[in-house]
PDB file of C-alpha atoms and ligand atoms in Angstrom:
ATOM      1  CA  MET A  37       7.015  33.348 -29.403  1.00 72.00           C
ATOM      2  CA  ILE A  38      10.111  31.181 -29.605  1.00 76.00           C
ATOM      3  CA  LYS A  39      13.237  33.292 -29.954  1.00 82.00           C
ATOM      4  CA  GLU A  40      15.922  30.655 -29.596  1.00 90.00           C
ATOM      5  CA  LEU A  41      16.569  27.081 -30.550  1.00 94.00           C
ATOM      6  CA  PRO A  42      15.716  24.643 -27.749  1.00 94.00           C
ATOM      7  CA  LYS A  43      18.623  23.363 -25.732  1.00 95.00           C
ATOM      8  CA  LEU A  44      19.337  19.766 -26.652  1.00 96.00           C
ATOM      9  CA  ASN A  45      19.657  17.322 -23.780  1.00 94.00           C
ATOM     10  CA  TYR A  46      22.439  15.493 -25.592  1.00 97.00           C
ATOM     11  CA  ALA A  47      25.547  16.262 -27.617  1.00 98.00           C
ATOM     12  CA  PHE A  48      25.664  16.156 -31.416  1.00 98.00           C
ATOM     13  CA  ASP A  49      27.679  12.943 -31.261  1.00 98.00           C
ATOM     14  CA  ALA A  50      25.404  11.246 -28.705  1.00 98.00           C
ATOM     15  CA  LEU A  51      23.235   9.510 -31.297  1.00 97.00           C
ATOM     16  CA  GLU A  52      26.120   7.785 -33.084  1.00 97.00           C
ATOM     17  CA  PRO A  53      26.178   5.469 -34.907  1.00 96.00           C
ATOM     18  CA  TYR A  54      22.488   5.810 -35.791  1.00 97.00           C
ATOM     19  CA  ILE A  55      22.584   9.519 -36.569  1.00 98.00           C
ATOM     20  CA  ASP A  56      26.059  10.836 -37.245  1.00 98.00           C
ATOM     21  CA  THR A  57      27.554  13.908 -35.597  1.00 98.00           C
ATOM     22  CA  GLN A  58      27.774  15.995 -38.752  1.00 98.00           C
ATOM     23  CA  THR A  59      24.144  15.399 -39.662  1.00 98.00           C
ATOM     24  CA  MET A  60      23.055  16.372 -36.163  1.00 98.00           C
ATOM     25  CA  GLU A  61      25.134  19.523 -36.211  1.00 98.00           C
ATOM     26  CA  VAL A  62      24.002  20.670 -39.660  1.00 98.00           C
ATOM     27  CA  HIS A  63      20.407  19.704 -38.965  1.00 98.00           C
ATOM     28  CA  TYR A  64      20.264  21.707 -35.752  1.00 98.00           C
ATOM     29  CA  THR A  65      22.562  24.678 -36.408  1.00 98.00           C
ATOM     30  CA  LYS A  66      21.660  25.202 -40.074  1.00 98.00           C
ATOM     31  CA  HIS A  67      18.283  23.728 -41.009  1.00 98.00           C
ATOM     32  CA  HIS A  68      16.458  24.244 -37.740  1.00 98.00           C
ATOM     33  CA  LYS A  69      18.099  27.637 -37.219  1.00 98.00           C
ATOM     34  CA  THR A  70      17.063  28.791 -40.693  1.00 98.00           C
ATOM     35  CA  TYR A  71      13.415  27.945 -39.993  1.00 98.00           C
ATOM     36  CA  LEU A  72      13.637  29.987 -36.818  1.00 98.00           C
ATOM     37  CA  ASP A  73      15.299  32.950 -38.545  1.00 97.00           C
ATOM     38  CA  LYS A  74      12.769  32.963 -41.378  1.00 98.00           C
ATOM     39  CA  LEU A  75       9.857  32.641 -38.973  1.00 97.00           C
ATOM     40  CA  THR A  76      11.172  35.575 -36.972  1.00 97.00           C
ATOM     41  CA  MET A  77      11.535  37.584 -40.156  1.00 96.00           C
ATOM     42  CA  ALA A  78       7.983  36.771 -41.261  1.00 97.00           C
ATOM     43  CA  ILE A  79       6.242  37.692 -38.014  1.00 97.00           C
ATOM     44  CA  THR A  80       8.303  40.597 -36.715  1.00 96.00           C
ATOM     45  CA  GLY A  81       6.066  43.640 -36.518  1.00 95.00           C
ATOM     46  CA  THR A  82       2.859  41.607 -36.813  1.00 96.00           C
ATOM     47  CA  PRO A  83       0.416  40.592 -34.062  1.00 95.00           C
ATOM     48  CA  LEU A  84       1.768  37.024 -34.313  1.00 96.00           C
ATOM     49  CA  GLU A  85       4.953  38.200 -32.673  1.00 94.00           C
ATOM     50  CA  ASN A  86       3.312  38.018 -29.265  1.00 93.00           C
ATOM     51  CA  MET A  87       1.538  34.707 -29.764  1.00 95.00           C
ATOM     52  CA  GLU A  88       2.639  31.211 -28.845  1.00 96.00           C
ATOM     53  CA  LEU A  89       3.821  29.273 -31.892  1.00 97.00           C
ATOM     54  CA  GLU A  90       1.470  26.382 -31.108  1.00 97.00           C
ATOM     55  CA  ASP A  91      -1.534  28.703 -31.005  1.00 97.00           C
ATOM     56  CA  ILE A  92      -0.575  30.169 -34.374  1.00 97.00           C
ATOM     57  CA  LEU A  93      -0.169  26.763 -36.012  1.00 98.00           C
ATOM     58  CA  MET A  94      -3.386  25.439 -34.499  1.00 97.00           C
ATOM     59  CA  SER A  95      -5.378  28.011 -36.490  1.00 96.00           C
ATOM     60  CA  PRO A  96      -3.484  28.443 -39.765  1.00 95.00           C
ATOM     61  CA  GLU A  97      -6.530  29.961 -41.475  1.00 95.00           C
ATOM     62  CA  ALA A  98      -6.315  32.898 -39.051  1.00 96.00           C
ATOM     63  CA  ILE A  99      -2.837  33.889 -40.275  1.00 96.00           C
ATOM     64  CA  ASP A 100      -2.707  36.925 -42.555  1.00 96.00           C
ATOM     65  CA  GLU A 101      -2.637  35.660 -46.132  1.00 96.00           C
ATOM     66  CA  ASN A 102       0.483  37.658 -46.974  1.00 96.00           C
ATOM     67  CA  ILE A 103       2.603  35.718 -44.507  1.00 97.00           C
ATOM     68  CA  ARG A 104       0.574  32.511 -44.119  1.00 97.00           C
ATOM     69  CA  THR A 105       2.772  30.282 -46.267  1.00 97.00           C
ATOM     70  CA  ALA A 106       5.967  31.576 -44.678  1.00 97.00           C
ATOM     71  CA  VAL A 107       4.573  31.069 -41.187  1.00 97.00           C
ATOM     72  CA  ILE A 108       3.256  27.577 -41.892  1.00 97.00           C
ATOM     73  CA  ASN A 109       6.513  26.467 -43.528  1.00 98.00           C
ATOM     74  CA  ASN A 110       8.951  28.055 -41.105  1.00 98.00           C
ATOM     75  CA  GLY A 111       6.820  27.961 -37.974  1.00 98.00           C
ATOM     76  CA  GLY A 112       6.056  24.332 -38.725  1.00 98.00           C
ATOM     77  CA  GLY A 113       9.773  23.782 -39.259  1.00 98.00           C
ATOM     78  CA  VAL A 114      10.501  25.217 -35.831  1.00 98.00           C
ATOM     79  CA  PHE A 115       7.733  23.366 -34.036  1.00 98.00           C
ATOM     80  CA  ASN A 116       8.338  20.016 -35.745  1.00 98.00           C
ATOM     81  CA  HIS A 117      12.075  20.071 -35.071  1.00 98.00           C
ATOM     82  CA  ASN A 118      11.619  21.157 -31.453  1.00 97.00           C
ATOM     83  CA  PHE A 119       9.351  18.180 -31.044  1.00 98.00           C
ATOM     84  CA  PHE A 120      11.620  15.802 -32.960  1.00 98.00           C
ATOM     85  CA  TRP A 121      14.644  16.541 -30.748  1.00 98.00           C
ATOM     86  CA  SER A 122      12.513  15.827 -27.677  1.00 97.00           C
ATOM     87  CA  VAL A 123      11.494  12.319 -28.717  1.00 97.00           C
ATOM     88  CA  ILE A 124      14.948  11.074 -29.633  1.00 97.00           C
ATOM     89  CA  GLY A 125      18.013  10.669 -27.460  1.00 97.00           C
ATOM     90  CA  PRO A 126      20.833   8.403 -26.438  1.00 96.00           C
ATOM     91  CA  ALA A 127      18.866   6.723 -23.644  1.00 82.00           C
ATOM     92  CA  LYS A 128      18.415   3.100 -24.525  1.00 79.00           C
ATOM     93  CA  SER A 129      14.699   2.730 -23.994  1.00 79.00           C
ATOM     94  CA  THR A 130      13.318  -0.319 -25.726  1.00 85.00           C
ATOM     95  CA  GLY A 131       9.697   0.653 -26.201  1.00 94.00           C
ATOM     96  CA  PRO A 132       6.584   2.286 -24.825  1.00 96.00           C
ATOM     97  CA  ASP A 133       4.896   1.144 -21.663  1.00 93.00           C
ATOM     98  CA  GLY A 134       1.759   1.828 -19.645  1.00 94.00           C
ATOM     99  CA  MET A 135      -1.194   3.487 -21.336  1.00 95.00           C
ATOM    100  CA  LEU A 136       0.743   4.259 -24.504  1.00 96.00           C
ATOM    101  CA  LEU A 137       1.661   0.618 -24.987  1.00 97.00           C
ATOM    102  CA  GLU A 138      -1.966  -0.360 -24.397  1.00 97.00           C
ATOM    103  CA  LYS A 139      -3.144   2.124 -27.019  1.00 97.00           C
ATOM    104  CA  ILE A 140      -0.534   0.921 -29.507  1.00 98.00           C
ATOM    105  CA  ASN A 141      -1.360  -2.721 -28.932  1.00 98.00           C
ATOM    106  CA  GLY A 142      -5.087  -2.024 -29.162  1.00 98.00           C
ATOM    107  CA  THR A 143      -4.748  -0.031 -32.378  1.00 98.00           C
ATOM    108  CA  PHE A 144      -2.013  -1.824 -34.297  1.00 98.00           C
ATOM    109  CA  GLY A 145      -2.010  -5.324 -32.759  1.00 98.00           C
ATOM    110  CA  SER A 146       1.436  -5.151 -31.184  1.00 98.00           C
ATOM    111  CA  PHE A 147       4.414  -2.846 -30.820  1.00 98.00           C
ATOM    112  CA  ASP A 148       6.192  -4.638 -33.657  1.00 98.00           C
ATOM    113  CA  MET A 149       3.183  -4.266 -35.929  1.00 98.00           C
ATOM    114  CA  PHE A 150       3.043  -0.567 -35.071  1.00 98.00           C
ATOM    115  CA  LYS A 151       6.723  -0.173 -35.963  1.00 98.00           C
ATOM    116  CA  GLU A 152       6.132  -1.976 -39.226  1.00 98.00           C
ATOM    117  CA  GLU A 153       3.185   0.247 -40.165  1.00 98.00           C
ATOM    118  CA  PHE A 154       4.977   3.434 -39.126  1.00 98.00           C
ATOM    119  CA  THR A 155       8.038   2.450 -41.163  1.00 98.00           C
ATOM    120  CA  LYS A 156       5.856   1.662 -44.171  1.00 98.00           C
ATOM    121  CA  SER A 157       4.208   5.056 -43.906  1.00 98.00           C
ATOM    122  CA  ALA A 158       7.597   6.824 -43.751  1.00 98.00           C
ATOM    123  CA  LEU A 159       8.926   4.838 -46.704  1.00 98.00           C
ATOM    124  CA  GLY A 160       5.837   5.717 -48.701  1.00 98.00           C
ATOM    125  CA  LEU A 161       6.113   9.441 -48.116  1.00 98.00           C
ATOM    126  CA  PHE A 162       6.832  11.091 -51.445  1.00 97.00           C
ATOM    127  CA  GLY A 163       9.232  14.022 -51.292  1.00 95.00           C
ATOM    128  CA  SER A 164       9.869  15.816 -48.017  1.00 98.00           C
ATOM    129  CA  GLY A 165       7.825  15.515 -44.878  1.00 98.00           C
ATOM    130  CA  TRP A 166       7.241  13.816 -41.583  1.00 98.00           C
ATOM    131  CA  THR A 167       5.739  10.623 -40.232  1.00 98.00           C
ATOM    132  CA  TRP A 168       3.906  10.868 -36.942  1.00 99.00           C
ATOM    133  CA  LEU A 169       2.143   8.943 -34.261  1.00 98.00           C
ATOM    134  CA  VAL A 170      -0.608  11.272 -33.108  1.00 98.00           C
ATOM    135  CA  GLN A 171      -3.553  11.267 -30.764  1.00 98.00           C
ATOM    136  CA  ASP A 172      -6.949  12.704 -31.681  1.00 98.00           C
ATOM    137  CA  LYS A 173      -9.338  14.537 -29.363  1.00 96.00           C
ATOM    138  CA  GLU A 174     -11.118  11.276 -28.503  1.00 97.00           C
ATOM    139  CA  GLY A 175      -7.831   9.764 -27.361  1.00 96.00           C
ATOM    140  CA  ASN A 176      -7.352   7.430 -30.327  1.00 97.00           C
ATOM    141  CA  VAL A 177      -3.851   7.046 -31.736  1.00 98.00           C
ATOM    142  CA  LYS A 178      -2.991   6.867 -35.419  1.00 98.00           C
ATOM    143  CA  ILE A 179      -0.081   7.130 -37.837  1.00 98.00           C
ATOM    144  CA  MET A 180      -0.048   9.982 -40.318  1.00 98.00           C
ATOM    145  CA  ASN A 181       2.299  11.680 -42.762  1.00 98.00           C
ATOM    146  CA  THR A 182       2.550  15.416 -43.310  1.00 98.00           C
ATOM    147  CA  GLN A 183       4.133  17.066 -46.339  1.00 98.00           C
ATOM    148  CA  ASN A 184       6.956  19.581 -46.054  1.00 98.00           C
ATOM    149  CA  GLN A 185       6.714  21.281 -42.652  1.00 98.00           C
ATOM    150  CA  ALA A 186       2.978  20.884 -42.127  1.00 97.00           C
ATOM    151  CA  SER A 187       2.278  19.941 -38.538  1.00 98.00           C
ATOM    152  CA  PRO A 188      -0.421  17.657 -37.115  1.00 98.00           C
ATOM    153  CA  ILE A 189      -1.382  20.359 -34.623  1.00 98.00           C
ATOM    154  CA  SER A 190      -2.823  22.315 -37.572  1.00 97.00           C
ATOM    155  CA  GLU A 191      -5.246  19.415 -38.050  1.00 97.00           C
ATOM    156  CA  GLY A 192      -6.168  19.134 -34.379  1.00 97.00           C
ATOM    157  CA  TYR A 193      -3.893  16.245 -33.467  1.00 98.00           C
ATOM    158  CA  LYS A 194      -1.489  15.961 -30.565  1.00 98.00           C
ATOM    159  CA  PRO A 195       1.895  14.632 -31.735  1.00 98.00           C
ATOM    160  CA  LEU A 196       3.305  11.721 -29.764  1.00 98.00           C
ATOM    161  CA  LEU A 197       6.193  10.629 -31.987  1.00 98.00           C
ATOM    162  CA  ALA A 198       7.805  12.229 -35.023  1.00 98.00           C
ATOM    163  CA  LEU A 199      10.210  11.051 -37.690  1.00 98.00           C
ATOM    164  CA  ASP A 200      11.868  13.635 -39.909  1.00 98.00           C
ATOM    165  CA  VAL A 201      11.796  12.140 -43.402  1.00 98.00           C
ATOM    166  CA  TRP A 202      13.443  15.095 -45.135  1.00 98.00           C
ATOM    167  CA  GLU A 203      16.655  14.068 -46.866  1.00 97.00           C
ATOM    168  CA  HIS A 204      18.535  16.645 -44.780  1.00 97.00           C
ATOM    169  CA  ALA A 205      17.850  14.380 -41.783  1.00 98.00           C
ATOM    170  CA  TYR A 206      19.809  11.450 -43.171  1.00 97.00           C
ATOM    171  CA  TYR A 207      21.488  12.154 -46.522  1.00 97.00           C
ATOM    172  CA  LEU A 208      25.091  12.677 -45.318  1.00 97.00           C
ATOM    173  CA  LYS A 209      25.239   9.224 -43.774  1.00 97.00           C
ATOM    174  CA  TYR A 210      22.594   7.230 -45.612  1.00 97.00           C
ATOM    175  CA  GLN A 211      22.342   8.996 -49.001  1.00 96.00           C
ATOM    176  CA  ASN A 212      19.231   7.548 -50.652  1.00 95.00           C
ATOM    177  CA  ARG A 213      18.869   4.667 -48.178  1.00 97.00           C
ATOM    178  CA  ARG A 214      15.854   5.949 -46.296  1.00 97.00           C
ATOM    179  CA  ALA A 215      14.960   2.433 -45.120  1.00 97.00           C
ATOM    180  CA  ASP A 216      18.306   2.070 -43.322  1.00 98.00           C
ATOM    181  CA  TYR A 217      17.869   5.461 -41.684  1.00 98.00           C
ATOM    182  CA  ILE A 218      14.447   4.490 -40.378  1.00 98.00           C
ATOM    183  CA  THR A 219      15.593   1.065 -39.149  1.00 97.00           C
ATOM    184  CA  ASN A 220      18.417   2.691 -37.207  1.00 97.00           C
ATOM    185  CA  TRP A 221      16.276   5.572 -35.981  1.00 97.00           C
ATOM    186  CA  TRP A 222      14.149   3.211 -33.896  1.00 97.00           C
ATOM    187  CA  ASN A 223      17.228   2.693 -31.689  1.00 96.00           C
ATOM    188  CA  ILE A 224      17.235   6.319 -30.575  1.00 97.00           C
ATOM    189  CA  VAL A 225      13.544   6.878 -29.926  1.00 97.00           C
ATOM    190  CA  ASP A 226      13.371   7.994 -26.322  1.00 96.00           C
ATOM    191  CA  TRP A 227      10.149   6.340 -25.205  1.00 96.00           C
ATOM    192  CA  ALA A 228      10.517   7.706 -21.685  1.00 93.00           C
ATOM    193  CA  ASN A 229       9.814  11.180 -23.112  1.00 93.00           C
ATOM    194  CA  ILE A 230       6.705  10.149 -24.996  1.00 93.00           C
ATOM    195  CA  THR A 231       3.501  10.559 -23.095  1.00 84.00           C
ATOM    196  CA  LEU A 232      -0.172  10.481 -23.928  1.00 87.00           C
TER     197      LEU A 232
HETATM  198 FE1  FE2 B 186      14.682  18.313 -40.378  1.00 59.91          FE
END
């Protein structure tokens, strides 16, 4: 089980001006940390303590009912944020290539059309949640939203790209302007770290 926050490969100010330093710091040291603390609290002394987080989230129905909601919310919060930090960064990569680009082109028409559809999905998400590019077991890619801290791995999908659409991810800098946050976020997607 995860006991610590993942080490970020970049500083809190490395994603400026797209994501501001304060948002990064609060997001990582407060929000992400709280999910980890609450997850630890929920599973300490239970058999889940010795399991991998991914394995737990892949079979949510197997979690003891008394702690299921806490584990899904906080374990999902840990997993989703770990993943989110890994697909963004200061490296100026312009887009996917190789097999991933082929899949995106084949599914959405072009990279630009994919970005448009992904953005639309994120804008349409009501309340708090995430927008994802995922791959199914047959290898197909698709865009999906999840509510709150639900994770695509609980539905059998492999996440490829994640956008945190919770207000805590953008409110300090963008307030209610989610569209501006998303437009700017594309600049910090680290495509080199995204693999099929
Ligand atoms: Fe978040």
